[in-house]
Coordinates of C-alpha atoms and ligand atoms in Angstrom, one line a residue:
M1 CA 81.5 81.5 103.7
S2 CA 84.4 83.9 103.7
V3 CA 85.6 85.8 100.7
Y4 CA 89.3 85.7 99.8
L5 CA 90.3 88.9 97.9
D6 CA 94.0 88.9 98.6
Y7 CA 95.4 87.0 95.6
N8 CA 98.3 89.5 95.2
A9 CA 99.6 88.4 98.6
T10 CA 99.1 84.7 97.6
A11 CA 96.6 83.0 95.3
K12 CA 94.4 80.2 96.3
V13 CA 96.1 77.0 95.1
R14 CA 94.6 75.7 91.9
P15 CA 93.3 72.1 92.0
E16 CA 95.5 71.2 89.0
A17 CA 98.5 72.4 91.0
A18 CA 97.6 70.5 94.1
A19 CA 97.2 67.3 92.1
A20 CA 100.5 67.8 90.3
V21 CA 102.3 68.4 93.7
A22 CA 100.7 65.2 95.1
W23 CA 101.7 63.2 91.9
A24 CA 105.3 64.4 92.1
L25 CA 105.5 63.6 95.8
E26 CA 104.3 60.1 95.1
T27 CA 106.7 59.7 92.2
G28 CA 109.6 60.7 94.3
G29 CA 113.2 60.7 93.0
N30 CA 116.0 63.3 92.8
A31 CA 116.0 64.9 89.4
S32 CA 119.8 64.7 89.3
S33 CA 119.9 60.9 89.8
V34 CA 120.5 58.7 86.7
H35 CA 118.3 55.8 87.7
A36 CA 114.6 55.3 86.9
A37 CA 113.2 57.3 89.8
G38 CA 115.6 60.2 89.0
R39 CA 114.6 60.1 85.4
A40 CA 110.9 60.3 86.4
A41 CA 111.6 63.3 88.5
R42 CA 113.6 64.9 85.7
A43 CA 110.7 64.4 83.3
I44 CA 108.4 66.2 85.8
V45 CA 110.8 69.1 86.0
E46 CA 111.3 69.4 82.2
D47 CA 107.5 69.2 81.6
A48 CA 107.0 72.0 84.0
R49 CA 109.7 74.0 82.4
G50 CA 107.9 73.9 79.2
Q51 CA 104.6 74.9 80.8
V52 CA 106.2 77.9 82.6
A53 CA 108.0 78.9 79.4
A54 CA 104.7 78.8 77.4
L55 CA 103.0 81.1 79.9
V56 CA 105.5 83.9 79.3
G57 CA 106.4 83.3 75.6
A58 CA 109.9 82.0 76.4
K59 CA 111.9 79.0 75.3
A60 CA 112.0 76.2 77.8
P61 CA 115.8 76.3 78.3
S62 CA 115.7 79.9 79.3
V63 CA 113.7 79.0 82.5
I64 CA 115.8 78.6 85.6
F65 CA 113.8 77.2 88.6
V66 CA 114.5 78.9 91.9
S67 CA 112.8 79.2 95.3
G68 CA 110.5 82.1 94.4
G69 CA 110.3 85.7 93.1
A70 CA 112.8 87.0 95.6
E71 CA 115.5 84.6 94.6
A72 CA 114.8 85.1 90.9
S73 CA 115.3 88.9 91.3
A74 CA 118.4 88.3 93.6
L75 CA 119.9 86.2 90.8
A76 CA 119.3 88.8 88.1
I77 CA 120.4 91.8 90.1
G78 CA 123.3 89.9 91.8
S79 CA 124.6 89.2 88.3
A80 CA 124.8 93.0 87.4
V81 CA 128.5 93.2 88.5
A82 CA 129.5 90.1 86.6
A83 CA 127.7 91.4 83.6
G84 CA 129.9 94.5 83.7
F85 CA 127.3 97.1 84.7
E86 CA 128.5 100.3 86.4
R87 CA 125.1 101.5 87.6
I88 CA 121.5 100.3 88.3
L89 CA 118.4 102.3 87.5
V90 CA 115.5 101.0 89.6
G91 CA 111.8 101.9 89.4
A92 CA 110.4 103.9 92.4
S93 CA 107.5 101.5 92.8
E94 CA 109.5 98.2 92.7
H95 CA 108.9 95.6 95.3
D96 CA 111.3 95.5 98.3
V97 CA 112.9 92.3 97.0
V98 CA 114.1 94.2 93.9
L99 CA 115.0 97.5 95.7
E100 CA 116.9 95.7 98.5
N101 CA 118.8 93.5 96.2
V102 CA 119.8 96.6 94.2
R103 CA 121.0 98.1 97.4
A104 CA 122.9 94.9 98.2
A105 CA 124.5 94.7 94.8
G106 CA 127.1 97.3 95.7
L107 CA 126.8 99.3 92.6
P108 CA 125.7 103.0 92.5
Y109 CA 122.0 103.1 91.8
E110 CA 119.3 105.7 91.1
I111 CA 115.6 105.6 91.7
W112 CA 113.6 106.0 88.5
P113 CA 110.5 108.1 89.2
V114 CA 106.9 107.3 88.5
D115 CA 104.2 109.8 87.6
E116 CA 101.1 110.4 89.7
R117 CA 99.4 107.4 88.1
G118 CA 102.3 105.2 89.1
V119 CA 103.7 104.8 85.6
A120 CA 107.5 104.9 85.2
D121 CA 108.7 108.0 83.4
L122 CA 110.3 106.9 80.1
D123 CA 111.7 110.4 79.3
W124 CA 113.7 110.2 82.6
L125 CA 115.1 106.8 81.6
A126 CA 116.0 107.9 78.0
D127 CA 117.8 110.9 79.5
R128 CA 119.7 108.8 82.1
L129 CA 120.7 106.2 79.5
R130 CA 122.3 108.9 77.4
T131 CA 124.8 109.7 80.2
E132 CA 124.8 106.2 81.9
P133 CA 124.5 103.7 79.0
R134 CA 126.0 100.7 80.8
A135 CA 123.2 100.3 83.3
Q136 CA 121.1 97.5 84.5
V137 CA 117.5 98.7 84.5
C138 CA 114.8 97.2 86.8
L139 CA 111.1 97.7 86.0
M140 CA 108.3 95.5 87.3
A141 CA 105.6 94.4 84.8
A142 CA 102.8 95.2 87.2
N143 CA 102.7 96.6 90.6
N144 CA 101.6 94.4 93.6
E145 CA 99.7 97.2 95.4
T146 CA 98.0 99.2 92.6
G147 CA 98.1 96.7 89.7
V148 CA 99.6 99.5 87.5
I149 CA 101.1 97.9 84.4
Q150 CA 104.5 99.4 83.3
P151 CA 105.8 100.1 79.8
V152 CA 108.2 97.2 79.8
A153 CA 108.7 96.9 76.0
E154 CA 109.5 100.6 75.7
A155 CA 111.9 100.4 78.6
A156 CA 113.6 97.3 77.1
A157 CA 114.0 99.0 73.8
L158 CA 115.7 102.0 75.5
A159 CA 117.9 99.8 77.7
R160 CA 118.9 97.7 74.7
A161 CA 119.7 100.6 72.4
A162 CA 122.0 102.0 75.1
G163 CA 123.8 98.7 75.7
G164 CA 122.1 98.1 79.0
W165 CA 119.9 95.3 80.4
L166 CA 116.3 95.2 81.5
H167 CA 115.3 93.0 84.5
V168 CA 111.5 92.6 84.9
D169 CA 109.8 91.5 88.1
A170 CA 106.8 89.9 86.5
V171 CA 105.7 88.1 89.7
Q172 CA 102.3 90.0 89.8
A173 CA 101.7 90.2 86.0
A174 CA 102.2 86.5 85.1
G175 CA 98.9 84.7 84.7
K176 CA 97.0 88.0 84.9
I177 CA 98.0 89.6 81.6
E178 CA 99.6 88.2 78.4
L179 CA 103.4 88.3 78.7
D180 CA 105.7 87.6 75.7
F181 CA 109.2 87.5 77.0
A182 CA 110.8 87.3 73.5
A183 CA 108.7 90.1 72.0
T184 CA 109.2 92.5 74.9
G185 CA 112.9 92.4 74.6
A186 CA 113.5 92.1 78.4
D187 CA 116.7 90.3 79.4
T188 CA 115.5 88.7 82.6
L189 CA 112.1 88.0 84.1
A190 CA 111.2 87.0 87.6
L191 CA 108.3 84.7 88.3
S192 CA 106.7 83.2 91.4
A193 CA 104.4 80.2 91.5
H194 CA 102.2 81.1 94.5
K195 CA 100.9 84.3 92.8
L196 CA 99.3 82.4 90.1
G197 CA 97.8 79.4 91.9
G198 CA 100.9 77.2 92.4
P199 CA 102.6 76.3 95.6
Q200 CA 104.7 78.8 97.7
G201 CA 108.5 78.5 97.7
V202 CA 109.1 78.0 94.0
G203 CA 109.6 80.5 91.1
A204 CA 111.8 81.0 88.1
L205 CA 114.2 83.4 86.5
V206 CA 113.7 83.5 82.7
A207 CA 117.0 84.7 81.1
G208 CA 117.5 85.7 77.5
P209 CA 120.5 84.8 75.3
R210 CA 122.3 88.1 76.0
T211 CA 122.4 87.7 79.8
T212 CA 125.5 86.7 81.8
L213 CA 124.3 85.4 85.1
S214 CA 126.5 84.8 88.1
R215 CA 125.3 82.1 90.5
Q216 CA 124.4 83.3 93.9
L217 CA 124.1 79.9 95.6
H218 CA 127.2 77.6 95.5
G219 CA 127.8 73.9 96.2
G220 CA 125.7 72.2 93.5
G221 CA 125.3 72.3 89.8
Q222 CA 121.5 72.4 89.5
E223 CA 119.6 74.4 86.9
R224 CA 122.5 74.3 84.4
G225 CA 124.8 75.4 87.1
Y226 CA 123.0 78.7 87.9
R227 CA 122.1 77.6 91.4
A228 CA 122.8 74.9 94.0
G229 CA 120.2 72.8 95.9
T230 CA 118.2 69.7 95.0
E231 CA 115.3 70.8 92.8
N232 CA 111.9 71.2 94.5
V233 CA 110.3 68.7 92.2
P234 CA 106.8 68.8 93.8
G235 CA 106.9 72.6 93.9
I236 CA 108.1 72.8 90.3
A237 CA 105.4 70.3 89.2
G238 CA 102.7 72.5 90.9
F239 CA 104.2 75.6 89.3
G240 CA 104.0 74.0 85.8
A241 CA 100.4 72.9 86.3
A242 CA 99.4 76.3 87.7
A243 CA 101.1 78.1 84.7
K244 CA 99.2 75.9 82.2
A245 CA 95.9 76.6 84.0
A246 CA 96.7 80.3 84.3
A247 CA 97.4 80.6 80.6
A248 CA 94.0 79.2 79.8
D249 CA 92.3 81.5 82.4
L250 CA 93.7 84.8 81.0
P251 CA 90.4 85.9 79.4
A252 CA 88.5 85.1 82.6
I253 CA 90.9 87.2 84.7
A254 CA 90.7 90.1 82.2
A255 CA 86.9 90.0 82.6
Q256 CA 87.2 90.9 86.3
A257 CA 87.8 94.5 85.2
A258 CA 84.1 95.1 85.2
W259 CA 83.7 93.8 88.8
R260 CA 86.7 95.8 89.9
D261 CA 85.2 99.0 88.3
G262 CA 81.9 98.3 90.0
L263 CA 83.6 98.3 93.4
A264 CA 85.6 101.4 92.4
A265 CA 82.5 103.3 91.5
A266 CA 80.7 102.3 94.8
V267 CA 83.6 103.3 97.0
A268 CA 84.1 106.6 95.0
R269 CA 80.6 107.7 96.2
A270 CA 82.0 107.5 99.7
G271 CA 85.0 109.7 98.8
A272 CA 87.5 107.0 98.1
V273 CA 90.3 107.6 95.6
A274 CA 91.3 104.7 93.2
L275 CA 95.1 104.6 93.0
G276 CA 96.5 104.3 89.6
D277 CA 93.3 105.3 88.0
G278 CA 93.8 106.3 84.4
A279 CA 96.9 104.0 84.0
P280 CA 96.7 100.5 82.5
R281 CA 96.1 98.2 85.4
L282 CA 95.6 94.5 86.2
A283 CA 91.9 93.7 85.9
Q284 CA 91.8 91.9 89.3
T285 CA 93.4 94.5 91.5
L286 CA 91.9 97.6 93.1
S287 CA 93.8 99.8 95.5
Y288 CA 91.8 102.7 97.0
A289 CA 92.3 105.2 99.8
T290 CA 89.5 106.8 101.8
P291 CA 90.9 109.9 103.6
G292 CA 90.3 109.7 107.3
F293 CA 89.5 106.0 107.4
P294 CA 92.8 104.2 108.4
S295 CA 93.7 101.1 106.4
E296 CA 94.0 98.8 109.5
L297 CA 90.4 99.6 110.5
Q298 CA 89.2 98.8 107.0
V299 CA 91.1 95.5 106.9
M300 CA 90.0 94.5 110.4
G301 CA 86.4 95.5 109.8
L302 CA 86.3 93.6 106.5
D303 CA 87.9 90.5 108.1
L304 CA 85.2 90.5 110.8
A305 CA 82.7 90.6 108.0
G306 CA 84.4 87.6 106.4
V307 CA 86.2 89.4 103.6
M308 CA 90.0 89.1 103.4
V309 CA 92.0 92.0 101.8
S310 CA 95.3 93.8 102.5
A311 CA 96.4 97.2 103.7
G312 CA 99.2 98.7 101.7
A313 CA 101.8 96.1 101.1
A314 CA 101.6 93.0 103.2
C315 CA 105.1 92.5 104.5
S316 CA 106.7 89.5 106.1
S317 CA 106.3 90.7 109.7
G318 CA 102.5 91.0 109.2
K319 CA 102.8 94.7 110.2
V320 CA 101.5 97.4 107.9
K321 CA 104.0 100.0 106.9
P322 CA 103.2 103.1 104.9
S323 CA 103.2 102.4 101.2
R324 CA 106.4 103.5 99.5
V325 CA 104.5 103.0 96.2
I326 CA 101.8 105.5 97.0
E327 CA 104.4 107.9 98.3
A328 CA 106.3 107.6 95.0
M329 CA 103.1 108.6 93.2
G330 CA 103.2 111.9 95.1
R331 CA 100.3 111.1 97.5
P332 CA 101.9 110.3 100.9
D333 CA 98.7 111.8 102.4
L334 CA 96.7 108.9 101.0
A335 CA 99.1 106.1 102.1
P336 CA 97.7 105.5 105.6
F337 CA 94.2 105.1 104.2
A338 CA 94.8 102.7 101.3
I339 CA 93.6 99.1 101.0
R340 CA 94.1 96.6 98.3
V341 CA 91.5 94.2 97.0
S342 CA 92.8 91.5 94.6
G343 CA 90.9 88.7 93.0
G344 CA 92.0 85.6 91.2
W345 CA 91.1 82.4 89.4
A346 CA 88.4 81.4 91.9
T347 CA 86.9 84.8 92.4
T348 CA 83.3 85.5 91.4
A349 CA 81.3 88.7 90.7
A350 CA 79.4 87.9 94.0
D351 CA 82.8 88.1 95.9
W352 CA 83.4 91.6 94.6
A353 CA 79.9 92.6 95.4
R354 CA 80.1 91.2 98.9
C355 CA 83.3 93.2 99.5
G356 CA 81.5 96.3 98.4
A357 CA 78.5 95.8 100.6
A358 CA 80.7 94.9 103.7
W359 CA 82.9 97.9 103.1
A360 CA 79.9 100.2 102.8
E361 CA 78.7 99.0 106.2
I362 CA 82.0 99.4 108.0
F363 CA 82.4 102.8 106.3
D364 CA 79.0 104.0 107.6
R365 CA 79.8 102.7 111.1
H366 CA 83.1 104.6 111.0
Q367 CA 81.3 107.8 109.9
A368 CA 78.7 107.4 112.6
R369 CA 81.5 107.0 115.3
R370 CA 83.2 110.1 114.0
R371 CA 80.1 112.1 114.1
A372 CA 79.3 110.9 117.6
K373 CA 82.9 111.8 118.7
A374 CA 82.6 115.2 117.2
L375 CA 79.4 115.9 119.1
A376 CA 80.7 114.6 122.4
Ligands
PLP1 N1 107.8 90.7 93.4 C1 106.6 91.1 93.7 C2 106.0 92.2 92.8 C3 105.8 90.5 94.7 O1 104.5 91.0 94.9 C4 106.4 89.5 95.5 C5 105.6 88.9 96.6 O2 104.9 89.6 97.3 C6 107.7 89.1 95.2 C7 108.4 89.7 94.2 C8 108.3 88.0 96.0 O3 107.9 86.7 95.5 P1 108.1 85.4 96.4 O4 107.2 85.5 97.5 O5 107.9 84.3 95.5 O6 109.6 85.5 96.8

């Protein structure tokens, strides 16, 4: 049996989500139609809206279903001009979908630095907002590579006091830590179903009452006019079911911290450095770098041993590029040697232990090869 420890790339689909997708496919109907089939599809969408809202402490009408985390952030950031902002301040460890949409927005932007643990520097933000108050600020709730949790509520308070806006990419945090949209004071929040056990290709933007969004897709009035395109009813149904199950599973995910720390302690004995150590982190994510042991060799070796993990950030081409996140933490020297292990709802203690044992074996083999080379 193989071990899947790459939930931050995509989670295993929860059975509740698969059942909800199947049910919606059987039900059929276009949620915009007024007849019975359309009304049935609409009911599925609205139930799911409530389930997704409940996961993040939001009101159901503030949830706008979109095609995933990328579109959710594109909608929030693409709205910056319409909302009257003159500048965007974007966290240095943000995902490419945020950074590239900031670049595409056409406004001047600045990269907001993180410290050596990967935590955004709030003094920097406070200072910038004194001179650039009308800014959209982008800060992720938790990092996809390191699991580092960002001070979202503090950033929201600073942005708000200055008359700015905070956009939070909560794609990796949702379903892994408690999120309370209303209490944090964020203005927009991006979510993705497939990171929490729902289907791929569906997500949501949660938008608070202060936000002015400008639609990025034209030609249809779906989702209260914020986007065009027939709703992905099966996907939305699966998202809702996954959100409900993820909310119930939050304590179980939090308990994975002990298993993660067990692996961290084991690899530290071989000289590995845990990234983001000392910062608040997601309980199910461990990113570590072993100087001299390239990430690709670790990922391939583990894969051969039946353990699936990622190197740096998995990107769409399947190629590994040096991690911008680790570089932003001031450790570019570690970037070529980092791997990410991430568990989820179906992960057991035995999975983490098996990863540790398999890693120790491939590490020993690598050391032996290096010693043999040195002697040759
Ligand atoms: N934001 C973060 C932090 C992510 O990890 C990802 C996916 O890797 C995304 C956004 C994009 O989400 P989606 O795949 O739903 O477009």
